[in-house]
PDB file of C-alpha atoms in Angstrom:
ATOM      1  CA  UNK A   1     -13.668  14.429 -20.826  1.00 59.00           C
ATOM      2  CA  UNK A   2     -15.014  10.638 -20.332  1.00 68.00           C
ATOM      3  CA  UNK A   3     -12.360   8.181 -21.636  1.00 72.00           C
ATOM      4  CA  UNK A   4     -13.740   5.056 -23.602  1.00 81.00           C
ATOM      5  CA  UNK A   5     -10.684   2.856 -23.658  1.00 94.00           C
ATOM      6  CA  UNK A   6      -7.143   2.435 -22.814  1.00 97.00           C
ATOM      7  CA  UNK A   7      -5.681   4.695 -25.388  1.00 97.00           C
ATOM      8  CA  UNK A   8      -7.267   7.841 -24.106  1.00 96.00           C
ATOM      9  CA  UNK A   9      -7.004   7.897 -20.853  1.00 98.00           C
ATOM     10  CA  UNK A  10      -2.880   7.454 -22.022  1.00 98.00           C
ATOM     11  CA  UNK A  11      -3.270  10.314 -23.923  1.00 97.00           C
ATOM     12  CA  UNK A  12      -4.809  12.677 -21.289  1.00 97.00           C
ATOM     13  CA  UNK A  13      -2.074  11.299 -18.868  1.00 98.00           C
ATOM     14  CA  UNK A  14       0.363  12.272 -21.787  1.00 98.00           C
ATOM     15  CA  UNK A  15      -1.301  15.904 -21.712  1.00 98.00           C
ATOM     16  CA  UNK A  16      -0.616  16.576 -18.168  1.00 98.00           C
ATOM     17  CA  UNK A  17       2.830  15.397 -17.457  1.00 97.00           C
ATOM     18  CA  UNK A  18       5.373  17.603 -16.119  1.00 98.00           C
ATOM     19  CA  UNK A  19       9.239  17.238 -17.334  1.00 97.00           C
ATOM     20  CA  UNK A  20      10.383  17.980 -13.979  1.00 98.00           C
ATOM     21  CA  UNK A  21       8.371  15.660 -12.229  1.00 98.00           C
ATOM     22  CA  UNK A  22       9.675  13.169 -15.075  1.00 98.00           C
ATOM     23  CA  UNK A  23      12.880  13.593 -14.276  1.00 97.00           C
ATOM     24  CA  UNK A  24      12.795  13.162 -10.416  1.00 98.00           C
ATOM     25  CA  UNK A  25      10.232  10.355 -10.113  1.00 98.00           C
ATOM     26  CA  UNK A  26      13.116   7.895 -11.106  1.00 97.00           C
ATOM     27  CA  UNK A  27      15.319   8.850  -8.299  1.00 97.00           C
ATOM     28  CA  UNK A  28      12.567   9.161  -5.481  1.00 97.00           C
ATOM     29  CA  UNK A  29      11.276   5.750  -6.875  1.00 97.00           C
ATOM     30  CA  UNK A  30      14.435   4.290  -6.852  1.00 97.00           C
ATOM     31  CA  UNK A  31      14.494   2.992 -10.296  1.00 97.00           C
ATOM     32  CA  UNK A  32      17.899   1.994 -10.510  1.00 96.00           C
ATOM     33  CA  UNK A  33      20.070  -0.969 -11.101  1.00 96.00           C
ATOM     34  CA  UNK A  34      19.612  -3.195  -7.790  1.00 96.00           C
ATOM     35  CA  UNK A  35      16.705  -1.027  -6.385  1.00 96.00           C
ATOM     36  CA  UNK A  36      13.355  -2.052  -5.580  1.00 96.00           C
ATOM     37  CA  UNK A  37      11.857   0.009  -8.535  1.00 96.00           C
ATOM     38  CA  UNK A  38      14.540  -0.897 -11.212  1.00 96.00           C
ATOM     39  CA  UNK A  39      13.412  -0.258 -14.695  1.00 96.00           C
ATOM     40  CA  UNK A  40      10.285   1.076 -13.630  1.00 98.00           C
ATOM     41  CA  UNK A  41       9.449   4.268 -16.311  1.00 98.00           C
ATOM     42  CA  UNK A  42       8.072   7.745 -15.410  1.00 98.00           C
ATOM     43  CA  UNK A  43       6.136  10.121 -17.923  1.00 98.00           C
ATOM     44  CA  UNK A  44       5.625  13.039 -14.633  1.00 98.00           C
ATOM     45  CA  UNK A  45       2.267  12.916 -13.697  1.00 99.00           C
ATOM     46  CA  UNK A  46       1.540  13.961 -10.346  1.00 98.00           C
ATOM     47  CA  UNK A  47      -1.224  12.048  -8.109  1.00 98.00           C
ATOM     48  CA  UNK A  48      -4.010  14.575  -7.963  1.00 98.00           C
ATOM     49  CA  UNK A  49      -4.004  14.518 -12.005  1.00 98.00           C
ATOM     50  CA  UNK A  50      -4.087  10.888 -11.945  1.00 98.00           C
ATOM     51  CA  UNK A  51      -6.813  10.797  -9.771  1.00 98.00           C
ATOM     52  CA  UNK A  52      -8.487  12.934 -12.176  1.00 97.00           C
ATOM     53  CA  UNK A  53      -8.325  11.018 -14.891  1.00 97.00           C
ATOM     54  CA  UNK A  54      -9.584   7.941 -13.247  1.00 97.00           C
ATOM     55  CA  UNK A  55     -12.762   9.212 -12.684  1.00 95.00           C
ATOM     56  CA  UNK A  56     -13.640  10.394 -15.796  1.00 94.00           C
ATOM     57  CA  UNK A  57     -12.751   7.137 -16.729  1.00 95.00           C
ATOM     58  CA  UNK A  58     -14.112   5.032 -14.303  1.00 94.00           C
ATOM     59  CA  UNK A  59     -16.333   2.616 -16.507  1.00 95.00           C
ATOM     60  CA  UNK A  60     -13.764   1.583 -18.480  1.00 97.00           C
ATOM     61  CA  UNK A  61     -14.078  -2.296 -19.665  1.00 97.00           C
ATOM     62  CA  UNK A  62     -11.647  -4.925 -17.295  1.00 97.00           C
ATOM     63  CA  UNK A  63      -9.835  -5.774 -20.595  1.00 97.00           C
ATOM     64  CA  UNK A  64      -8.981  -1.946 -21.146  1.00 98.00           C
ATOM     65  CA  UNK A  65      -8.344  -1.265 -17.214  1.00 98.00           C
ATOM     66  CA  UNK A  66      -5.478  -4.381 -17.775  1.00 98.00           C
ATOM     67  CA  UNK A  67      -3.700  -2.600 -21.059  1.00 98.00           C
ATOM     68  CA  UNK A  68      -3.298   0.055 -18.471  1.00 98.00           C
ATOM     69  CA  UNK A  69      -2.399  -1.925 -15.191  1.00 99.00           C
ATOM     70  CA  UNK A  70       0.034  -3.909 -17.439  1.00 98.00           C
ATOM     71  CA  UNK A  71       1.834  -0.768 -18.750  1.00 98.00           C
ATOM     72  CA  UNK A  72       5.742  -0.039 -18.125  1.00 98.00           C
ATOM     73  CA  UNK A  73       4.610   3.179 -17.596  1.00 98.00           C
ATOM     74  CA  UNK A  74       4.171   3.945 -13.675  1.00 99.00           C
ATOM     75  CA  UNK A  75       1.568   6.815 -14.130  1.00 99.00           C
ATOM     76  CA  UNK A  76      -0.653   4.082 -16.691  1.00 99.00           C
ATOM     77  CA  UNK A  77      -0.428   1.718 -13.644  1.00 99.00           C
ATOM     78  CA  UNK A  78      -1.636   4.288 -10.916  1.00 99.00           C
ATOM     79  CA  UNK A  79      -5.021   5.243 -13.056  1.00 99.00           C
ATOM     80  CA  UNK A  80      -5.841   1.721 -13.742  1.00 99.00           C
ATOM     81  CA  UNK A  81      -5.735   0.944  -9.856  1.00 99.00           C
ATOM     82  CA  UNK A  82      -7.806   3.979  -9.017  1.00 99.00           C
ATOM     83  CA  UNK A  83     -10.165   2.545 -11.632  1.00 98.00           C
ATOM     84  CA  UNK A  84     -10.690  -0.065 -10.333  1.00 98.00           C
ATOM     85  CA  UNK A  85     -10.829   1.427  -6.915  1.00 98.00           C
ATOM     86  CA  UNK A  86     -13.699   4.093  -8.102  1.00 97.00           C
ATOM     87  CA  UNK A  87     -15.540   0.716  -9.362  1.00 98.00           C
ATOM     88  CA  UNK A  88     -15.227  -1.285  -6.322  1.00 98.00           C
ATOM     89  CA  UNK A  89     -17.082   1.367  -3.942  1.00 96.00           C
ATOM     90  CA  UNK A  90     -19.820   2.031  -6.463  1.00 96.00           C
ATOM     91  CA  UNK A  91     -19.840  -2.047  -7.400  1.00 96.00           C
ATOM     92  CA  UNK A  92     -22.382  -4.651  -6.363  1.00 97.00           C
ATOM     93  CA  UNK A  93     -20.848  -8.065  -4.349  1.00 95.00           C
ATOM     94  CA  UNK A  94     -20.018  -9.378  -7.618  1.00 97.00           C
ATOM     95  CA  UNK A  95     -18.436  -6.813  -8.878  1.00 97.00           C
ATOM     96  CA  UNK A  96     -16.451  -5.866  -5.773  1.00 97.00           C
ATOM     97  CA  UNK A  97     -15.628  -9.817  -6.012  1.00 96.00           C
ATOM     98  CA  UNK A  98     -14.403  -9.372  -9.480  1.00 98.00           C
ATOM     99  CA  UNK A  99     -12.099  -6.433  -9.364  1.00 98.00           C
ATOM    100  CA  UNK A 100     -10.649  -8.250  -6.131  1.00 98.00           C
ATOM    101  CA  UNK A 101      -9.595 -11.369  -7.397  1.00 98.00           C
ATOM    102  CA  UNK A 102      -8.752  -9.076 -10.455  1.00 98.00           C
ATOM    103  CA  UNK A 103      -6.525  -7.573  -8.498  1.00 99.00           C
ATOM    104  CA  UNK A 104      -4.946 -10.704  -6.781  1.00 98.00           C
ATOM    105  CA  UNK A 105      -4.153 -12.023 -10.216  1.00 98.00           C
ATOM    106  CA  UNK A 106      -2.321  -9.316 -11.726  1.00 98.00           C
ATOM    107  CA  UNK A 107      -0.257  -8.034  -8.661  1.00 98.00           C
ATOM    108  CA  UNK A 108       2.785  -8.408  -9.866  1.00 97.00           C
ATOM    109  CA  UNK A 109       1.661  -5.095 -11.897  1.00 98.00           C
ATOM    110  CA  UNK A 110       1.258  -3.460  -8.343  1.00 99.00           C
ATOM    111  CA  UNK A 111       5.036  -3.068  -7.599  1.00 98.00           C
ATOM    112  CA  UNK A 112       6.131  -0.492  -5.885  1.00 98.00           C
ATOM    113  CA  UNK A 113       5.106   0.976  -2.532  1.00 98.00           C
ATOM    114  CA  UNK A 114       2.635   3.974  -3.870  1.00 98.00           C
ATOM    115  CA  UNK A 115       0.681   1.938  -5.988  1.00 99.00           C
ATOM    116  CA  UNK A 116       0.925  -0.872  -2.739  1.00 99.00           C
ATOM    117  CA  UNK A 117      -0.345   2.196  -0.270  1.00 98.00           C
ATOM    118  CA  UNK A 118      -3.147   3.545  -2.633  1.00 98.00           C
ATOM    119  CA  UNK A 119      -4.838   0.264  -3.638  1.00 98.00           C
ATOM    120  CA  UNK A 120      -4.365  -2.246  -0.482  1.00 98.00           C
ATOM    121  CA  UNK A 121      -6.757  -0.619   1.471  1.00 98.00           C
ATOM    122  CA  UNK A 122      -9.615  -1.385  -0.738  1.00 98.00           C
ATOM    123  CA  UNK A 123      -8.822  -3.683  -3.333  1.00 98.00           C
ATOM    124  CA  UNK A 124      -7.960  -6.218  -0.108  1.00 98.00           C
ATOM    125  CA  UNK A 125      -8.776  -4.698   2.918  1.00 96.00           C
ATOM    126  CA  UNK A 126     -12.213  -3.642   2.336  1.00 95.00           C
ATOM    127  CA  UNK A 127     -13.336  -6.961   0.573  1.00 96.00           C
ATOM    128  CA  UNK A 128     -12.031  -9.262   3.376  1.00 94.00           C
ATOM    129  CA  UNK A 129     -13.432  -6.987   6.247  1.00 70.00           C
ATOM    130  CA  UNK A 130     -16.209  -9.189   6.655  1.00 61.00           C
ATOM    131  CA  UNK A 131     -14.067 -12.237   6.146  1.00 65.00           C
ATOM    132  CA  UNK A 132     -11.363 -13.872   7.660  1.00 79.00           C
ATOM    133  CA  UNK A 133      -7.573 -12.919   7.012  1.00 90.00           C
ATOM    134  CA  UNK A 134      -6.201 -16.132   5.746  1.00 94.00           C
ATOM    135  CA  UNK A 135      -5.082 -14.414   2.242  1.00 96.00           C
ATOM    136  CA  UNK A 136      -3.469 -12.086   4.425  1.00 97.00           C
ATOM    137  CA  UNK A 137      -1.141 -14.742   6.105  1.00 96.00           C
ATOM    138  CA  UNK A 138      -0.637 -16.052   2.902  1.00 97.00           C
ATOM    139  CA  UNK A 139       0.621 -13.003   1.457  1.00 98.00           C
ATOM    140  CA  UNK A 140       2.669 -12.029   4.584  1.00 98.00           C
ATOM    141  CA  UNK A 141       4.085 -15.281   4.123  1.00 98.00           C
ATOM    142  CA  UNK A 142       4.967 -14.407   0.234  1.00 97.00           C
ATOM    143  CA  UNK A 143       8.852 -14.082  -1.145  1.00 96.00           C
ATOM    144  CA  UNK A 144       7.596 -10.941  -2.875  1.00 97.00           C
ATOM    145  CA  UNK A 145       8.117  -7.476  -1.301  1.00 98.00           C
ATOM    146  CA  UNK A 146       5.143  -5.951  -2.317  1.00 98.00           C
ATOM    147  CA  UNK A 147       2.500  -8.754  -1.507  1.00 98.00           C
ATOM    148  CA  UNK A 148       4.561  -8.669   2.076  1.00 99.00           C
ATOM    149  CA  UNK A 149       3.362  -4.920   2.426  1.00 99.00           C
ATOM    150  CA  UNK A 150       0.049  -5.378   0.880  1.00 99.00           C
ATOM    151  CA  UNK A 151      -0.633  -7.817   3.594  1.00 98.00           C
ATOM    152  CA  UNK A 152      -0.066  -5.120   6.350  1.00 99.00           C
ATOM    153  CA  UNK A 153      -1.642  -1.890   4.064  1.00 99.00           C
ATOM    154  CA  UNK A 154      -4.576  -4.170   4.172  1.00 98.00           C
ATOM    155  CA  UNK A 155      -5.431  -4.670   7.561  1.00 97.00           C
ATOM    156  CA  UNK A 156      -5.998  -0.456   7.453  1.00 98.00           C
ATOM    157  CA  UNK A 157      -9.526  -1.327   6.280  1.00 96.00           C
ATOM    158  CA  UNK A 158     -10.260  -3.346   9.702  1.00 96.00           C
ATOM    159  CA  UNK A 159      -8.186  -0.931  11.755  1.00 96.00           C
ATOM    160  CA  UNK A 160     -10.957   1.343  10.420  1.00 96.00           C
ATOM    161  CA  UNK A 161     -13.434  -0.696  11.681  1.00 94.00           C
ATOM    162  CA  UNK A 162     -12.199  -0.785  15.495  1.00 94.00           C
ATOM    163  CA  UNK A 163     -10.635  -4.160  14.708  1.00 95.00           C
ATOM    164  CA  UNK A 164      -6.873  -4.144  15.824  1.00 95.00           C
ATOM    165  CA  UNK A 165      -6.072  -8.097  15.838  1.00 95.00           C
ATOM    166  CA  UNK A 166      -5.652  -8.384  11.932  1.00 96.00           C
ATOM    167  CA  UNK A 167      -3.169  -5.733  12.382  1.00 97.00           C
ATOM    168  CA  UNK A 168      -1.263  -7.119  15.166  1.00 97.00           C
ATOM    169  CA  UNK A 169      -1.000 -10.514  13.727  1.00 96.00           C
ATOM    170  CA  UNK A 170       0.191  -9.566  10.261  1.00 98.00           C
ATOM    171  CA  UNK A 171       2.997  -7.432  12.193  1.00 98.00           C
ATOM    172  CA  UNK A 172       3.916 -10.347  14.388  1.00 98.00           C
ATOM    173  CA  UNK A 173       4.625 -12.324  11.139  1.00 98.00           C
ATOM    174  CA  UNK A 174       6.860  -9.346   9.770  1.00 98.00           C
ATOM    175  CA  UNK A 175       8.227  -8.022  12.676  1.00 98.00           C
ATOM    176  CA  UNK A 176      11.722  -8.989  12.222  1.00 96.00           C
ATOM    177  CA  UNK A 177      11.408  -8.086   8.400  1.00 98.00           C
ATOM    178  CA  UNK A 178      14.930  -6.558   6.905  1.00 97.00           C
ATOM    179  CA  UNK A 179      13.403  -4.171   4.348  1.00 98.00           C
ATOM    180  CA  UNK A 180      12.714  -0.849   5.227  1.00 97.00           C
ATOM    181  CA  UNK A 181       9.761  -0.901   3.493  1.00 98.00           C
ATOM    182  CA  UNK A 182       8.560  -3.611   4.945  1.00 99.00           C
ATOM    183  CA  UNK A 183       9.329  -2.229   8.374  1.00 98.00           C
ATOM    184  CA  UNK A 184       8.096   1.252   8.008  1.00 98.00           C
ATOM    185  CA  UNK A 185       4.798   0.236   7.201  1.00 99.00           C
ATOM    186  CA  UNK A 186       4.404  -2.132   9.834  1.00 99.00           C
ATOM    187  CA  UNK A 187       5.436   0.413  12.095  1.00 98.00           C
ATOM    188  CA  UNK A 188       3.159   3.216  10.561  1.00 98.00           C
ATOM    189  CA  UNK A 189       0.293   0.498  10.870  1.00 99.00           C
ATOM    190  CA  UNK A 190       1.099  -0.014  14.348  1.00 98.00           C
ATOM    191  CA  UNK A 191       1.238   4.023  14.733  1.00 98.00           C
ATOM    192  CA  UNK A 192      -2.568   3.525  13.346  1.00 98.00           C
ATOM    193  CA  UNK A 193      -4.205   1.205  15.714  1.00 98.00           C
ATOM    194  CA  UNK A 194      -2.778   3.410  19.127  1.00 96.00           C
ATOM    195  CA  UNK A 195      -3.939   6.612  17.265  1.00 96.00           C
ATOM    196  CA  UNK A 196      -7.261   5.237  16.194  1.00 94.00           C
ATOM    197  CA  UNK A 197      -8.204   2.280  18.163  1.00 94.00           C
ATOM    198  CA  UNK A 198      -6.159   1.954  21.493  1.00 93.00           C
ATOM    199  CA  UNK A 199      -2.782   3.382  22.521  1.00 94.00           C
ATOM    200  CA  UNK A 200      -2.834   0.524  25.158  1.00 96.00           C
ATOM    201  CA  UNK A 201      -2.921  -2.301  22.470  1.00 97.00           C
ATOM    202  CA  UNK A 202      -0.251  -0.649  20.335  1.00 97.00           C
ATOM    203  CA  UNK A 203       2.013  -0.689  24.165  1.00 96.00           C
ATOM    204  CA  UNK A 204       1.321  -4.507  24.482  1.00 97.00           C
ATOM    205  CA  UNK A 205       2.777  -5.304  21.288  1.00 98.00           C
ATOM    206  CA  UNK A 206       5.861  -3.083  21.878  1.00 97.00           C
ATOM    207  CA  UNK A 207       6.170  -4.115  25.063  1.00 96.00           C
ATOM    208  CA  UNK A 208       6.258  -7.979  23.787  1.00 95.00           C
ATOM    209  CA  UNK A 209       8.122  -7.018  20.565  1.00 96.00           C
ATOM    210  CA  UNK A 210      10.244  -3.510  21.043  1.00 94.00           C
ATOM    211  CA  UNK A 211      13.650  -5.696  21.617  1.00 93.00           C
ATOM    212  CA  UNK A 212      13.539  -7.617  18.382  1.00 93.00           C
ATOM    213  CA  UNK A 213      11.690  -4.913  16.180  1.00 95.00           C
ATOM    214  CA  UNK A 214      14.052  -3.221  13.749  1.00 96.00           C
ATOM    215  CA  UNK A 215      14.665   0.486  14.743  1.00 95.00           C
ATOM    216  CA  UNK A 216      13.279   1.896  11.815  1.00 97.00           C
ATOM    217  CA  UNK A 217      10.018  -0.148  12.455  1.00 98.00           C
ATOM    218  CA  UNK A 218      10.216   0.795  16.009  1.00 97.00           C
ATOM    219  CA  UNK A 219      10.728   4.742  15.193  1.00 96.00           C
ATOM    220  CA  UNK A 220       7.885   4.660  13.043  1.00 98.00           C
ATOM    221  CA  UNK A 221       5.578   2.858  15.852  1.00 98.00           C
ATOM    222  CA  UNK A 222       6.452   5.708  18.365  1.00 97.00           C
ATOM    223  CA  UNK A 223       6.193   8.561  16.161  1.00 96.00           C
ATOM    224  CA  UNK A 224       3.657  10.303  18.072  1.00 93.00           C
ATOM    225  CA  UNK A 225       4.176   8.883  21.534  1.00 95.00           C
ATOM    226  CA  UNK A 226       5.406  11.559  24.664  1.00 94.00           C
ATOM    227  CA  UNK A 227       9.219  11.765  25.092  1.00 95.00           C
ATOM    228  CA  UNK A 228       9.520   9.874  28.163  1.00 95.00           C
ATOM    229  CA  UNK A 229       7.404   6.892  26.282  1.00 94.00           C
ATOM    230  CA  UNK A 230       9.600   7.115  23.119  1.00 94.00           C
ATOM    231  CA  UNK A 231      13.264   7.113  25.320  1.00 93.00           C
ATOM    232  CA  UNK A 232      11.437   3.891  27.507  1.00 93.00           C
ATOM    233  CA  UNK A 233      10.767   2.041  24.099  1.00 94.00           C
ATOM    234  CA  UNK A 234      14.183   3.382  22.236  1.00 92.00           C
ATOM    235  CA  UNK A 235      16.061   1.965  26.006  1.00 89.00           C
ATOM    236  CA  UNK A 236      14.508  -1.050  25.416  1.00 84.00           C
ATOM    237  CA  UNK A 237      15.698  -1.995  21.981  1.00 75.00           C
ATOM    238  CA  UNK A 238      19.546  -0.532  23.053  1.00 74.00           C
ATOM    239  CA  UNK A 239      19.450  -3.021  26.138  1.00 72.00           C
ATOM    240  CA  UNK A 240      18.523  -5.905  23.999  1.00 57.00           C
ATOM    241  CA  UNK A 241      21.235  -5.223  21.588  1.00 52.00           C
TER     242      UNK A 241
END
């Protein structure tokens, strides 16, 4: 069923929500006092049924996509960024233009790191690909957590594209980061560009960076290296400690 406005794509997500999946989203979120997702609200919708939804629903007006992206409700969030995604690759320039600075101005909606991972790509990556990364330096740059790691899920798009150097120099800039989800994605990143680029280039940067890079960052970066290359690059961050 095509969905005309806000209100019924809520009510479809309300249709297909699971109690379970309500009750641990919270805790894998981390939705508690202090956490990064505190006060953030779960109705259990999984991802697959959100997805759904989006694309019947996928020419819904900008000022209905925002009562959705501006909803406490994490689910109403998710479909509004894969509705804007779905009209982004089937948009002109202008539109792609649109939904991108659309996207710039309401990010503090995108805040936490699924809805980060599932929109960066495009909603950033894909529109600057042909550009240069200056609004990712600014947002590497940013006090915010999320902007931090939509900086880095961003340069995906040009790791894509055989281009490792956005990559590189957005993990430079974070490399010391002390959030771990700030270093696990800059480490999963890196993992990206020696799996689909250039093993060689991911090396160089370890080799420059492997004694200052948080372990967690580093573990991530190495994930699929051979054993003798992940105890080399482990040795080399105990030495330096």
């Amino acid at each position: 069923m095509n969905s005309n406005n806000a209100q019924q794509v809520k009510e479809q997500l309300y249709r297909l929500r699971k109690p379970e999946k309500a009750a641990f989203f919270p805790r894998f979120f981390k939705t508690g006092p202090g956490q990064y997702g505190e006060g953030d609200q779960f109705i259990g919708v999984v991802v697959p049924d959100i997805r759904n939804v989006s694309k019947a629903s996928r020419t819904l007006s900008e000022k209905e996509t925002l009562t959705l992206l501006s909803s406490p409700i994490h689910e109403e969030r998710m479909v509004a960024l894969f509705i804007m995604i779905e009209q982004f690759q089937r948009g002109t320039a202008a539109e792609k233009k649109r939904l991108h600075q659309l996207y710039l101005h309401q990010s503090r909606y995108v805040n936490n790191w699924d809805l980060v991972d599932l929109s960066a790509r495009v909603l950033i990556g894909e529109y600057l690909a042909a550009d240069d990364i200056s609004l990712l330096r600014r947002l590497a740059k940013s006090s915010n957590l999320w902007e931090q790691r939509m900086a880095i899920l961003a340069t995906f798009a040009f790791i894509l594209q055989g281009n490792s150097e956005p990559t590189l120099e957005v993990a430079e800039m974070l490399v010391n980061h002390p959030h771990d989800l700030i270093q696990k994605a800059v480490g999963w990143l890196l993992r990206e560009v020696g799996k689909r680029n250039s093993l060689e280039v991911e090396k160089a940067f370890l080799d420059k960076h492997a004694k200052q890079m948080p372990r967690t960052m580093l573990r991530y970066a190495i994930e699929r290296f051979p054993e003798t290359d992940k105890k080399h690059y482990m040795q080399l961050k105990f030495t330096s400690n």
